[in-house]
PDB file of C-alpha atoms in Angstrom:
ATOM      1  CA  UNK N   1     -19.902  26.036  17.790  1.00  0.00           C
ATOM      2  CA  UNK N   2     -19.205  22.811  19.610  1.00  0.00           C
ATOM      3  CA  UNK N   3     -15.945  21.171  18.754  1.00  0.00           C
ATOM      4  CA  UNK N   4     -13.305  18.666  19.765  1.00  0.00           C
ATOM      5  CA  UNK N   5      -9.705  19.812  20.049  1.00  0.00           C
ATOM      6  CA  UNK N   6      -6.416  18.041  20.601  1.00  0.00           C
ATOM      7  CA  UNK N   7      -3.091  19.341  21.804  1.00  0.00           C
ATOM      8  CA  UNK N   8      -0.341  19.386  20.936  1.00  0.00           C
ATOM      9  CA  UNK N   9      -0.815  18.836  17.215  1.00  0.00           C
ATOM     10  CA  UNK N  10       2.762  17.650  16.847  1.00  0.00           C
ATOM     11  CA  UNK N  11       5.086  16.221  19.476  1.00  0.00           C
ATOM     12  CA  UNK N  12       8.590  14.794  19.382  1.00  0.00           C
ATOM     13  CA  UNK N  13       9.805  13.002  22.463  1.00  0.00           C
ATOM     14  CA  UNK N  14      12.464  10.562  23.544  1.00  0.00           C
ATOM     15  CA  UNK N  15      12.155   6.921  24.466  1.00  0.00           C
ATOM     16  CA  UNK N  16      11.268   6.444  28.119  1.00  0.00           C
ATOM     17  CA  UNK N  17       9.689   9.845  28.694  1.00  0.00           C
ATOM     18  CA  UNK N  18       6.145  10.262  29.921  1.00  0.00           C
ATOM     19  CA  UNK N  19       3.891  12.039  27.431  1.00  0.00           C
ATOM     20  CA  UNK N  20       0.330  13.287  27.817  1.00  0.00           C
ATOM     21  CA  UNK N  21      -1.901  14.124  24.883  1.00  0.00           C
ATOM     22  CA  UNK N  22      -4.890  16.326  25.587  1.00  0.00           C
ATOM     23  CA  UNK N  23      -8.409  15.984  24.205  1.00  0.00           C
ATOM     24  CA  UNK N  24     -11.167  18.492  24.937  1.00  0.00           C
ATOM     25  CA  UNK N  25     -14.716  18.437  23.601  1.00  0.00           C
ATOM     26  CA  UNK N  26     -17.469  20.978  23.987  1.00  0.00           C
ATOM     27  CA  UNK N  27     -20.235  18.746  22.615  1.00  0.00           C
ATOM     28  CA  UNK N  28     -21.142  17.622  26.141  1.00  0.00           C
ATOM     29  CA  UNK N  29     -20.817  14.039  24.902  1.00  0.00           C
ATOM     30  CA  UNK N  30     -20.775  11.198  27.385  1.00  0.00           C
ATOM     31  CA  UNK N  31     -18.492   8.944  25.352  1.00  0.00           C
ATOM     32  CA  UNK N  32     -14.901   9.662  24.436  1.00  0.00           C
ATOM     33  CA  UNK N  33     -12.415   7.480  22.581  1.00  0.00           C
ATOM     34  CA  UNK N  34      -8.724   7.414  21.751  1.00  0.00           C
ATOM     35  CA  UNK N  35      -7.457   5.789  18.549  1.00  0.00           C
ATOM     36  CA  UNK N  36      -4.090   5.434  16.936  1.00  0.00           C
ATOM     37  CA  UNK N  37      -3.686   5.369  13.186  1.00  0.00           C
ATOM     38  CA  UNK N  38      -0.809   3.595  11.504  1.00  0.00           C
ATOM     39  CA  UNK N  39      -0.262   2.742   7.866  1.00  0.00           C
ATOM     40  CA  UNK N  40      -1.792  -0.627   7.105  1.00  0.00           C
ATOM     41  CA  UNK N  41      -3.667  -0.836  10.398  1.00  0.00           C
ATOM     42  CA  UNK N  42      -6.398   1.738  10.052  1.00  0.00           C
ATOM     43  CA  UNK N  43      -7.840   3.109  13.290  1.00  0.00           C
ATOM     44  CA  UNK N  44      -7.251   1.038  16.412  1.00  0.00           C
ATOM     45  CA  UNK N  45      -8.985   1.745  19.689  1.00  0.00           C
ATOM     46  CA  UNK N  46      -6.689   2.449  22.639  1.00  0.00           C
ATOM     47  CA  UNK N  47      -9.000   3.451  25.505  1.00  0.00           C
ATOM     48  CA  UNK N  48     -12.519   4.732  25.871  1.00  0.00           C
ATOM     49  CA  UNK N  49     -14.798   6.260  28.475  1.00  0.00           C
ATOM     50  CA  UNK N  50     -18.563   6.230  28.815  1.00  0.00           C
ATOM     51  CA  UNK N  51     -18.676   8.967  31.436  1.00  0.00           C
ATOM     52  CA  UNK N  52     -16.897  10.699  34.290  1.00  0.00           C
ATOM     53  CA  UNK N  53     -14.641   8.322  36.232  1.00  0.00           C
ATOM     54  CA  UNK N  54     -15.308   5.527  33.726  1.00  0.00           C
ATOM     55  CA  UNK N  55     -12.415   4.173  31.641  1.00  0.00           C
ATOM     56  CA  UNK N  56     -12.021   1.004  29.589  1.00  0.00           C
ATOM     57  CA  UNK N  57      -9.246  -0.690  27.666  1.00  0.00           C
ATOM     58  CA  UNK N  58      -9.444  -1.012  23.951  1.00  0.00           C
ATOM     59  CA  UNK N  59      -7.695  -3.214  21.442  1.00  0.00           C
ATOM     60  CA  UNK N  60      -4.184  -1.743  21.902  1.00  0.00           C
ATOM     61  CA  UNK N  61      -4.104  -0.360  25.455  1.00  0.00           C
ATOM     62  CA  UNK N  62      -0.695  -1.621  26.635  1.00  0.00           C
ATOM     63  CA  UNK N  63       1.588   1.299  27.527  1.00  0.00           C
ATOM     64  CA  UNK N  64      -1.271   3.827  27.624  1.00  0.00           C
ATOM     65  CA  UNK N  65      -3.582   5.142  30.330  1.00  0.00           C
ATOM     66  CA  UNK N  66      -6.487   7.584  30.521  1.00  0.00           C
ATOM     67  CA  UNK N  67      -8.465   9.310  33.225  1.00  0.00           C
ATOM     68  CA  UNK N  68     -11.842  11.056  33.053  1.00  0.00           C
ATOM     69  CA  UNK N  69     -12.341  13.649  35.768  1.00  0.00           C
ATOM     70  CA  UNK N  70     -14.933  15.704  33.886  1.00  0.00           C
ATOM     71  CA  UNK N  71     -17.162  15.427  30.835  1.00  0.00           C
ATOM     72  CA  UNK N  72     -15.036  17.577  28.548  1.00  0.00           C
ATOM     73  CA  UNK N  73     -11.564  16.025  28.831  1.00  0.00           C
ATOM     74  CA  UNK N  74      -9.936  12.642  28.279  1.00  0.00           C
ATOM     75  CA  UNK N  75      -6.135  12.964  28.419  1.00  0.00           C
ATOM     76  CA  UNK N  76      -4.075  10.071  27.076  1.00  0.00           C
ATOM     77  CA  UNK N  77      -0.813   9.291  28.864  1.00  0.00           C
ATOM     78  CA  UNK N  78       2.075   7.253  27.543  1.00  0.00           C
ATOM     79  CA  UNK N  79       3.777   6.143  30.732  1.00  0.00           C
ATOM     80  CA  UNK N  80       7.166   5.422  29.135  1.00  0.00           C
ATOM     81  CA  UNK N  81       7.197   6.278  25.460  1.00  0.00           C
ATOM     82  CA  UNK N  82       8.494   3.655  23.030  1.00  0.00           C
ATOM     83  CA  UNK N  83       9.392   3.977  19.358  1.00  0.00           C
ATOM     84  CA  UNK N  84       6.504   1.631  18.550  1.00  0.00           C
ATOM     85  CA  UNK N  85       4.176   4.343  19.811  1.00  0.00           C
ATOM     86  CA  UNK N  86       5.138   6.699  17.029  1.00  0.00           C
ATOM     87  CA  UNK N  87       1.787   7.277  15.378  1.00  0.00           C
ATOM     88  CA  UNK N  88      -1.037   9.684  14.717  1.00  0.00           C
ATOM     89  CA  UNK N  89      -3.479   9.802  17.621  1.00  0.00           C
ATOM     90  CA  UNK N  90      -7.126  10.740  17.229  1.00  0.00           C
ATOM     91  CA  UNK N  91      -9.590  11.541  19.939  1.00  0.00           C
ATOM     92  CA  UNK N  92     -13.310  11.123  19.229  1.00  0.00           C
ATOM     93  CA  UNK N  93     -16.590  11.542  21.037  1.00  0.00           C
ATOM     94  CA  UNK N  94     -20.276  10.750  20.635  1.00  0.00           C
ATOM     95  CA  UNK N  95     -23.500  11.169  22.513  1.00  0.00           C
ATOM     96  CA  UNK N  96     -23.794   7.564  23.584  1.00  0.00           C
ATOM     97  CA  UNK N  97     -27.470   7.459  22.844  1.00  0.00           C
ATOM     98  CA  UNK N  98     -28.728   3.964  22.178  1.00  0.00           C
ATOM     99  CA  UNK N  99     -29.576   3.218  18.603  1.00  0.00           C
ATOM    100  CA  UNK N 100     -28.816   5.624  15.831  1.00  0.00           C
ATOM    101  CA  UNK N 101     -27.170   8.653  17.402  1.00  0.00           C
ATOM    102  CA  UNK N 102     -23.727   7.169  17.922  1.00  0.00           C
ATOM    103  CA  UNK N 103     -21.726   8.700  15.111  1.00  0.00           C
ATOM    104  CA  UNK N 104     -18.283   9.746  16.189  1.00  0.00           C
ATOM    105  CA  UNK N 105     -16.800  13.218  15.931  1.00  0.00           C
ATOM    106  CA  UNK N 106     -13.051  13.210  15.571  1.00  0.00           C
ATOM    107  CA  UNK N 107     -10.473  15.719  16.697  1.00  0.00           C
ATOM    108  CA  UNK N 108      -7.781  16.973  14.294  1.00  0.00           C
ATOM    109  CA  UNK N 109      -5.190  14.474  15.547  1.00  0.00           C
ATOM    110  CA  UNK N 110      -1.784  14.587  17.229  1.00  0.00           C
ATOM    111  CA  UNK N 111       1.271  13.374  15.382  1.00  0.00           C
ATOM    112  CA  UNK N 112       3.650  11.843  17.917  1.00  0.00           C
ATOM    113  CA  UNK N 113       7.218  10.857  17.139  1.00  0.00           C
ATOM    114  CA  UNK N 114       9.246   8.886  19.680  1.00  0.00           C
ATOM    115  CA  UNK N 115      12.974   8.952  19.024  1.00  0.00           C
TER     116      UNK N 115
ATOM    117  CA  UNK A   1     -13.262 -10.334  18.845  1.00  0.00           C
ATOM    118  CA  UNK A   2     -15.184  -8.600  16.156  1.00  0.00           C
ATOM    119  CA  UNK A   3     -13.332  -7.992  12.924  1.00  0.00           C
ATOM    120  CA  UNK A   4     -14.233  -5.747  10.051  1.00  0.00           C
ATOM    121  CA  UNK A   5     -12.449  -6.445   6.799  1.00  0.00           C
ATOM    122  CA  UNK A   6     -12.351  -3.839   4.073  1.00  0.00           C
ATOM    123  CA  UNK A   7     -11.197  -4.211   0.494  1.00  0.00           C
ATOM    124  CA  UNK A   8      -9.441  -3.084  -1.553  1.00  0.00           C
ATOM    125  CA  UNK A   9      -6.723  -1.401   0.485  1.00  0.00           C
ATOM    126  CA  UNK A  10      -5.841   0.941  -2.389  1.00  0.00           C
ATOM    127  CA  UNK A  11      -7.644   1.971  -5.558  1.00  0.00           C
ATOM    128  CA  UNK A  12      -6.398   4.185  -8.353  1.00  0.00           C
ATOM    129  CA  UNK A  13      -8.995   5.358 -10.829  1.00  0.00           C
ATOM    130  CA  UNK A  14      -9.133   7.746 -13.751  1.00  0.00           C
ATOM    131  CA  UNK A  15     -11.335  10.723 -13.112  1.00  0.00           C
ATOM    132  CA  UNK A  16     -14.851   9.863 -14.274  1.00  0.00           C
ATOM    133  CA  UNK A  17     -14.551   6.156 -13.501  1.00  0.00           C
ATOM    134  CA  UNK A  18     -16.587   4.490 -10.798  1.00  0.00           C
ATOM    135  CA  UNK A  19     -15.217   3.257  -7.469  1.00  0.00           C
ATOM    136  CA  UNK A  20     -16.450   0.699  -4.958  1.00  0.00           C
ATOM    137  CA  UNK A  21     -15.152  -0.346  -1.559  1.00  0.00           C
ATOM    138  CA  UNK A  22     -16.471  -3.350   0.360  1.00  0.00           C
ATOM    139  CA  UNK A  23     -16.748  -4.077   4.029  1.00  0.00           C
ATOM    140  CA  UNK A  24     -17.356  -7.440   5.719  1.00  0.00           C
ATOM    141  CA  UNK A  25     -17.895  -8.149   9.398  1.00  0.00           C
ATOM    142  CA  UNK A  26     -17.313 -11.407  11.212  1.00  0.00           C
ATOM    143  CA  UNK A  27     -20.405 -10.733  13.342  1.00  0.00           C
ATOM    144  CA  UNK A  28     -23.857  -9.255  12.826  1.00  0.00           C
ATOM    145  CA  UNK A  29     -23.842  -5.493  13.158  1.00  0.00           C
ATOM    146  CA  UNK A  30     -26.322  -3.159  14.797  1.00  0.00           C
ATOM    147  CA  UNK A  31     -25.371  -0.511  12.312  1.00  0.00           C
ATOM    148  CA  UNK A  32     -22.545   0.416   9.999  1.00  0.00           C
ATOM    149  CA  UNK A  33     -21.068   3.832   9.477  1.00  0.00           C
ATOM    150  CA  UNK A  34     -18.872   5.264   6.759  1.00  0.00           C
ATOM    151  CA  UNK A  35     -16.216   7.912   7.231  1.00  0.00           C
ATOM    152  CA  UNK A  36     -13.972   9.812   4.850  1.00  0.00           C
ATOM    153  CA  UNK A  37     -10.506  11.032   5.710  1.00  0.00           C
ATOM    154  CA  UNK A  38      -8.863  13.533   3.404  1.00  0.00           C
ATOM    155  CA  UNK A  39      -5.057  13.442   3.173  1.00  0.00           C
ATOM    156  CA  UNK A  40      -3.638  15.022   6.339  1.00  0.00           C
ATOM    157  CA  UNK A  41      -7.081  15.298   7.888  1.00  0.00           C
ATOM    158  CA  UNK A  42      -9.254  13.468  10.344  1.00  0.00           C
ATOM    159  CA  UNK A  43     -12.107  11.011   9.724  1.00  0.00           C
ATOM    160  CA  UNK A  44     -15.405  12.705   8.993  1.00  0.00           C
ATOM    161  CA  UNK A  45     -18.737  10.950   9.275  1.00  0.00           C
ATOM    162  CA  UNK A  46     -20.551  10.360   5.992  1.00  0.00           C
ATOM    163  CA  UNK A  47     -23.535   8.162   6.741  1.00  0.00           C
ATOM    164  CA  UNK A  48     -25.026   5.492   8.966  1.00  0.00           C
ATOM    165  CA  UNK A  49     -26.992   2.441   7.836  1.00  0.00           C
ATOM    166  CA  UNK A  50     -29.211   0.624  10.288  1.00  0.00           C
ATOM    167  CA  UNK A  51     -31.752  -1.540   8.499  1.00  0.00           C
ATOM    168  CA  UNK A  52     -31.165  -4.828   6.761  1.00  0.00           C
ATOM    169  CA  UNK A  53     -30.877  -4.272   3.002  1.00  0.00           C
ATOM    170  CA  UNK A  54     -30.820  -0.497   3.412  1.00  0.00           C
ATOM    171  CA  UNK A  55     -29.626   1.659   0.512  1.00  0.00           C
ATOM    172  CA  UNK A  56     -28.856   5.345   0.888  1.00  0.00           C
ATOM    173  CA  UNK A  57     -27.609   7.883  -1.615  1.00  0.00           C
ATOM    174  CA  UNK A  58     -25.691  11.093  -1.224  1.00  0.00           C
ATOM    175  CA  UNK A  59     -25.301  12.688  -4.652  1.00  0.00           C
ATOM    176  CA  UNK A  60     -22.791  10.414  -6.428  1.00  0.00           C
ATOM    177  CA  UNK A  61     -22.282   8.152  -3.396  1.00  0.00           C
ATOM    178  CA  UNK A  62     -24.419   5.030  -2.860  1.00  0.00           C
ATOM    179  CA  UNK A  63     -24.231   3.082   0.385  1.00  0.00           C
ATOM    180  CA  UNK A  64     -25.649  -0.396   0.921  1.00  0.00           C
ATOM    181  CA  UNK A  65     -26.122  -2.561   3.996  1.00  0.00           C
ATOM    182  CA  UNK A  66     -26.428  -6.295   3.414  1.00  0.00           C
ATOM    183  CA  UNK A  67     -29.505  -8.349   4.194  1.00  0.00           C
ATOM    184  CA  UNK A  68     -27.654 -10.231   6.913  1.00  0.00           C
ATOM    185  CA  UNK A  69     -26.250  -6.972   8.350  1.00  0.00           C
ATOM    186  CA  UNK A  70     -22.705  -8.301   8.035  1.00  0.00           C
ATOM    187  CA  UNK A  71     -21.524  -6.497   4.925  1.00  0.00           C
ATOM    188  CA  UNK A  72     -21.704  -3.105   3.323  1.00  0.00           C
ATOM    189  CA  UNK A  73     -20.447  -1.226   0.293  1.00  0.00           C
ATOM    190  CA  UNK A  74     -19.796   2.317  -0.814  1.00  0.00           C
ATOM    191  CA  UNK A  75     -20.017   3.095  -4.516  1.00  0.00           C
ATOM    192  CA  UNK A  76     -18.952   6.391  -6.058  1.00  0.00           C
ATOM    193  CA  UNK A  77     -20.195   7.135  -9.565  1.00  0.00           C
ATOM    194  CA  UNK A  78     -18.017   9.198 -11.900  1.00  0.00           C
ATOM    195  CA  UNK A  79     -15.222   9.999  -9.457  1.00  0.00           C
ATOM    196  CA  UNK A  80     -13.860  13.502  -9.157  1.00  0.00           C
ATOM    197  CA  UNK A  81     -10.555  14.729  -7.742  1.00  0.00           C
ATOM    198  CA  UNK A  82     -12.451  15.941  -4.682  1.00  0.00           C
ATOM    199  CA  UNK A  83     -13.224  12.287  -3.850  1.00  0.00           C
ATOM    200  CA  UNK A  84      -9.564  11.612  -3.036  1.00  0.00           C
ATOM    201  CA  UNK A  85      -9.032  10.261   0.468  1.00  0.00           C
ATOM    202  CA  UNK A  86      -9.383   7.167   2.584  1.00  0.00           C
ATOM    203  CA  UNK A  87     -12.836   5.698   3.141  1.00  0.00           C
ATOM    204  CA  UNK A  88     -13.448   3.751   6.316  1.00  0.00           C
ATOM    205  CA  UNK A  89     -16.347   1.571   7.291  1.00  0.00           C
ATOM    206  CA  UNK A  90     -17.043   1.135  10.995  1.00  0.00           C
ATOM    207  CA  UNK A  91     -19.361  -1.400  12.524  1.00  0.00           C
ATOM    208  CA  UNK A  92     -21.248  -1.273  15.783  1.00  0.00           C
ATOM    209  CA  UNK A  93     -21.805  -4.751  17.139  1.00  0.00           C
ATOM    210  CA  UNK A  94     -25.318  -5.747  18.004  1.00  0.00           C
ATOM    211  CA  UNK A  95     -24.445  -6.532  21.624  1.00  0.00           C
ATOM    212  CA  UNK A  96     -27.509  -4.933  23.181  1.00  0.00           C
ATOM    213  CA  UNK A  97     -25.336  -4.102  26.177  1.00  0.00           C
ATOM    214  CA  UNK A  98     -24.975  -0.383  25.708  1.00  0.00           C
ATOM    215  CA  UNK A  99     -21.690  -0.711  23.866  1.00  0.00           C
ATOM    216  CA  UNK A 100     -20.803   2.280  21.711  1.00  0.00           C
ATOM    217  CA  UNK A 101     -17.476   1.082  20.385  1.00  0.00           C
ATOM    218  CA  UNK A 102     -16.989   1.088  16.670  1.00  0.00           C
ATOM    219  CA  UNK A 103     -14.723  -1.419  14.961  1.00  0.00           C
ATOM    220  CA  UNK A 104     -13.100   0.225  11.985  1.00  0.00           C
ATOM    221  CA  UNK A 105     -12.025  -1.423   8.778  1.00  0.00           C
ATOM    222  CA  UNK A 106      -8.496  -0.624   7.637  1.00  0.00           C
ATOM    223  CA  UNK A 107      -9.815   1.715   4.992  1.00  0.00           C
ATOM    224  CA  UNK A 108      -9.585   2.040   1.224  1.00  0.00           C
ATOM    225  CA  UNK A 109      -7.308   4.767  -0.046  1.00  0.00           C
ATOM    226  CA  UNK A 110      -8.707   6.281  -3.232  1.00  0.00           C
ATOM    227  CA  UNK A 111      -6.507   8.114  -5.699  1.00  0.00           C
ATOM    228  CA  UNK A 112      -8.103   9.880  -8.655  1.00  0.00           C
ATOM    229  CA  UNK A 113      -5.995  10.590 -11.720  1.00  0.00           C
ATOM    230  CA  UNK A 114      -7.136  13.771 -13.478  1.00  0.00           C
TER     231      UNK A 114
END
């Protein structure tokens, strides 16, 4: 069965370190998204990609970067982790078809703690 | 930018009572989607509404999309403990430019007291 996976599921790091969170989907979806979820803020879009080599900034992109070298993967990098980036991170994907087929499939999430 | 407001933020109900969460967008939406997130889990798609004034039902859940396509609601009849979780609305702006970004509301966290 097609799925979307994230790794690691839990990560503790120190301020200033570079951290990369992996996202892999086997749906063959064109579109991939990264969100962070914090209490009181819901889901906020960090970066998104509409296809290979395409990346775009979302609402809260400062301090984060992504790259899309193939259809299946969209790794999220925190260049220099800050305590404000402690959060739960969700990756999602969808087909990108115009109109109705744009529901998002979410990965299980990565809980990141920056000390 | 587009904003999607969702109320209430929290709702505690006795099992068997009804529950409603409301979603309002600052701009006209192409469609609106609803997701449910169980405690410790990830958001899971429930339904998508596309047409003005659309009403859809899934067992005890009733979803409505406003005539102006700027608001929506989710109503649960006779809540059960299995309904516990956070319900998110998410709007897709009617940009016509091939945009597939959803703007999520902050969610309504539902607690059901047995």
